[in-house]
Amino acid sequence: MFNGLALGVSRRAMLIGLGAGAVVLASGRRAGAACLPTVNQIDGPFYPLVLPPELDADLTTVAGGTGRAAGEVIEVIGQVRDAMCRPLPGCVIEVWQANVHGRYAHPNDEPRGRPLDPNFQGFARIATDKDGFYRFLTIKPGSYVAIGDWVRPPHIHFKVNAPFNPPMATQMYFAGDPLNDKDRLQAALAAEQRAMLQVAFDTKRADGVGVGTFNLALQEGWVPPSDPM
Ligand SMILES: [Fe+2]
């Protein structure tokens, strides 16, 4: 099984190349312990060219701004795990999204004429803690026309940069939004995959802010450097 090492194939390349099944064998753990991987989705055309003045986990305010971003404030929490469901500390999660008007702070989005929100951060870099958990505060984004009659439902873009893994990009949607059923990106997914990306925000904090849980699982196994092979 591990002749790849003798042939000079790196351990990481072997794990990535063979997929989650190989991870199970390499780690000696049961296949039943595997997490269902999060669906990869495209970055889209609006990954920021210019980063906002701050990248912290509160997207509802910006340094030098005049107040709070317009829109419904929400909190997103979750845990990042590998394909074996092991928590992943030390990840950097990038999130980016449209503002309440459905406008990205990106020049490709200028022609549609929707307004920017000078108080909305629009992008953040968030680290997972020692148990793989993350959280950030933002506003529910607006929908926008992608092309023709295709309207993108409210969504937040995620890119997970995890140690020993290639970046994983996906999109989080809002459960119950009627535009989800007409979204061409989600239509391409199996029902189980689609459900993993749709998050409910019906849990409320004491201050009324809706909280949604979006857990992420990588396609490959993350193997700690100290893990003997
Ligand atoms: Fe988008």
Coordinates of C-alpha atoms and ligand atoms in Angstrom, one line a residue:
M1 CA 0.0 0.0 0.0
F2 CA 2.7 2.5 0.9
N3 CA 5.2 1.6 -1.9
G4 CA 4.5 5.1 -3.2
L5 CA 6.8 6.4 -0.5
A6 CA 9.6 4.1 -1.6
L7 CA 9.1 5.4 -5.1
G8 CA 9.5 9.0 -3.9
V9 CA 5.9 10.0 -4.1
S10 CA 5.1 12.4 -1.3
R11 CA 2.7 11.3 1.3
R12 CA 0.5 14.3 0.7
A13 CA 0.4 13.8 -3.0
M14 CA -0.5 10.2 -2.5
L15 CA -3.4 11.1 -0.2
I16 CA -4.7 13.8 -2.5
G17 CA -4.3 11.6 -5.5
L18 CA -6.1 8.7 -4.1
G19 CA -8.9 10.5 -2.3
A20 CA -10.7 9.9 0.9
G21 CA -10.7 6.1 0.6
A22 CA -6.9 6.1 0.7
V23 CA -7.0 8.4 3.8
V24 CA -9.0 5.8 5.6
L25 CA -6.4 3.2 4.8
A26 CA -3.4 5.4 5.5
S27 CA -4.7 6.5 8.9
G28 CA -5.9 3.0 9.9
R29 CA -9.3 4.3 10.7
R30 CA -12.7 2.9 9.7
A31 CA -14.4 4.2 6.6
G32 CA -17.5 4.9 8.6
A33 CA -15.6 7.7 10.4
A34 CA -15.4 9.8 7.2
C35 CA -17.1 13.1 6.8
L36 CA -19.2 13.9 3.7
P37 CA -17.0 16.4 1.9
T38 CA -18.3 19.9 1.3
V39 CA -19.2 20.5 -2.3
N40 CA -16.6 22.6 -4.2
Q41 CA -18.1 25.5 -6.1
I42 CA -16.6 28.2 -8.3
D43 CA -15.1 31.4 -6.9
G44 CA -17.1 33.4 -9.4
P45 CA -16.0 36.7 -10.9
F46 CA -16.1 38.9 -7.7
Y47 CA -13.2 37.7 -5.5
P48 CA -11.8 41.1 -4.5
L49 CA -9.0 42.7 -6.5
V50 CA -8.5 45.3 -3.7
L51 CA -8.9 44.2 -0.1
P52 CA -10.9 46.4 2.4
P53 CA -9.0 48.4 5.0
E54 CA -9.5 45.6 7.6
L55 CA -10.1 41.9 7.3
D56 CA -11.5 41.0 10.7
A57 CA -14.4 38.8 11.5
D58 CA -16.9 41.7 11.8
L59 CA -18.0 42.6 8.3
T60 CA -20.7 44.9 9.5
T61 CA -18.3 47.8 10.2
V62 CA -15.3 49.2 8.4
A63 CA -12.4 51.2 9.8
G64 CA -13.2 54.8 9.0
G65 CA -16.8 54.1 8.3
T66 CA -19.8 56.2 9.5
G67 CA -21.8 53.4 11.0
R68 CA -23.1 49.8 10.6
A69 CA -23.6 48.2 7.2
A70 CA -27.2 48.2 5.9
G71 CA -29.0 44.9 6.0
E72 CA -30.0 42.1 8.4
V73 CA -27.1 41.3 10.7
I74 CA -26.3 37.6 11.0
E75 CA -23.7 35.5 12.6
V76 CA -22.1 32.5 10.9
I77 CA -20.4 29.8 12.9
G78 CA -19.0 26.4 12.1
Q79 CA -16.2 23.9 12.2
V80 CA -13.7 22.9 9.6
R81 CA -12.8 19.2 9.5
D82 CA -10.9 16.9 7.2
A83 CA -12.3 13.9 5.3
M84 CA -11.9 11.8 8.5
C85 CA -13.9 14.4 10.5
R86 CA -10.9 15.5 12.5
P87 CA -11.0 19.2 13.5
L88 CA -8.7 21.4 11.5
P89 CA -7.0 24.2 13.5
G90 CA -4.8 26.7 11.7
C91 CA -7.0 27.1 8.7
V92 CA -7.5 30.6 7.2
I93 CA -11.1 31.0 5.8
E94 CA -11.7 33.7 3.3
V95 CA -15.3 34.9 2.9
W96 CA -16.6 37.4 0.4
Q97 CA -20.1 38.5 -0.5
A98 CA -22.4 41.1 -2.0
N99 CA -23.9 43.8 0.2
V100 CA -27.6 44.1 0.9
H101 CA -28.2 45.6 -2.5
G102 CA -26.6 42.6 -4.2
R103 CA -23.4 44.6 -5.1
Y104 CA -19.9 43.3 -4.7
A105 CA -17.0 45.8 -4.1
H106 CA -15.5 44.8 -7.4
P107 CA -15.1 46.6 -10.7
N108 CA -16.7 43.7 -12.6
D109 CA -19.9 44.5 -10.7
E110 CA -20.0 48.3 -11.5
P111 CA -22.0 48.1 -14.7
R112 CA -25.2 46.9 -13.0
G113 CA -25.4 50.2 -11.2
R114 CA -26.2 48.9 -7.7
P115 CA -24.9 51.0 -4.9
L116 CA -21.8 50.2 -2.8
D117 CA -22.2 50.3 1.0
P118 CA -19.2 52.2 2.5
N119 CA -19.8 50.6 5.9
F120 CA -19.7 47.0 4.6
Q121 CA -16.4 45.2 4.7
G122 CA -17.4 42.6 2.1
F123 CA -14.4 40.3 2.7
A124 CA -12.7 38.8 5.7
R125 CA -9.9 36.4 6.6
I126 CA -10.8 34.3 9.6
A127 CA -8.7 31.7 11.4
T128 CA -10.0 28.5 12.9
D129 CA -9.3 27.9 16.5
K130 CA -7.6 24.9 18.1
D131 CA -10.7 22.9 17.6
G132 CA -11.3 24.0 14.1
F133 CA -14.1 26.4 14.9
Y134 CA -14.7 29.8 13.3
R135 CA -17.3 32.6 13.5
F136 CA -18.0 35.9 11.8
L137 CA -20.6 38.6 11.9
T138 CA -22.0 39.9 8.6
I139 CA -25.2 40.9 6.9
K140 CA -27.5 38.8 4.7
P141 CA -26.4 39.6 1.1
G142 CA -28.9 40.6 -1.5
S143 CA -29.6 38.6 -4.6
Y144 CA -28.3 39.7 -8.1
V145 CA -28.8 38.8 -11.7
A146 CA -26.0 36.5 -12.9
I147 CA -26.9 36.3 -16.6
G148 CA -30.2 36.6 -18.5
D149 CA -33.0 35.3 -16.3
W150 CA -30.6 33.6 -13.8
V151 CA -30.8 35.3 -10.4
R152 CA -28.3 34.2 -7.9
P153 CA -29.9 33.7 -4.5
P154 CA -28.3 35.3 -1.5
H155 CA -25.0 33.5 -0.8
I156 CA -21.6 33.9 0.8
H157 CA -18.4 32.7 -0.9
F158 CA -16.0 30.7 1.2
K159 CA -12.4 29.6 0.5
V160 CA -10.8 27.3 3.1
N161 CA -7.0 27.4 3.2
A162 CA -6.0 24.4 5.3
P163 CA -2.6 23.1 6.1
F164 CA -1.5 20.2 3.8
N165 CA -4.5 20.7 1.5
P166 CA -5.3 22.6 -1.6
P167 CA -7.7 25.5 -1.2
M168 CA -11.3 24.5 -1.1
A169 CA -13.9 27.0 -2.4
T170 CA -17.7 26.7 -1.9
Q171 CA -20.8 28.8 -1.4
M172 CA -23.2 29.0 1.6
Y173 CA -26.9 29.6 0.9
F174 CA -29.9 30.6 3.0
A175 CA -32.3 27.8 3.7
G176 CA -35.8 28.5 2.6
D177 CA -34.9 31.2 0.1
P178 CA -37.2 30.7 -3.0
L179 CA -34.4 31.6 -5.4
N180 CA -32.4 28.5 -4.3
D181 CA -34.6 26.2 -6.3
K182 CA -33.9 28.2 -9.5
D183 CA -30.2 28.6 -9.0
R184 CA -28.2 26.9 -11.8
L185 CA -25.2 26.2 -9.6
Q186 CA -27.3 24.4 -7.0
A187 CA -29.4 22.6 -9.6
A188 CA -26.3 20.7 -10.6
L189 CA -26.0 19.2 -7.1
A190 CA -27.5 16.1 -5.5
A191 CA -30.1 16.9 -2.9
E192 CA -27.8 15.8 -0.1
Q193 CA -25.1 18.1 -1.3
R194 CA -27.5 21.0 -1.8
A195 CA -28.8 20.6 1.8
M196 CA -25.2 20.8 3.2
L197 CA -24.8 24.2 1.6
Q198 CA -28.1 25.7 2.8
V199 CA -28.0 27.1 6.3
A200 CA -31.0 28.1 8.5
F201 CA -30.7 31.2 10.7
D202 CA -33.7 30.6 12.9
T203 CA -31.6 30.4 16.1
K204 CA -31.4 33.9 17.7
R205 CA -28.9 35.5 20.0
A206 CA -30.2 37.5 22.9
D207 CA -29.8 40.6 20.8
G208 CA -32.0 39.1 18.1
V209 CA -29.2 38.4 15.6
G210 CA -29.8 35.1 13.7
V211 CA -27.1 32.5 14.0
G212 CA -26.4 29.8 11.3
T213 CA -24.1 26.9 11.5
F214 CA -22.1 26.1 8.4
N215 CA -19.7 23.2 8.9
L216 CA -17.1 22.4 6.3
A217 CA -15.3 19.1 5.5
L218 CA -12.4 18.9 3.1
Q219 CA -12.2 16.4 0.3
E220 CA -8.9 15.0 1.4
G221 CA -7.4 13.9 4.7
W222 CA -5.3 16.3 6.6
V223 CA -2.5 14.5 8.3
P224 CA -0.7 16.2 11.1
P225 CA 3.1 16.5 10.6
S226 CA 3.7 14.4 13.8
D227 CA 1.4 11.6 12.6
P228 CA 3.7 8.6 12.1
M229 CA 3.3 6.6 8.9
Ligands
FE1 FE -21.5 35.4 -5.8

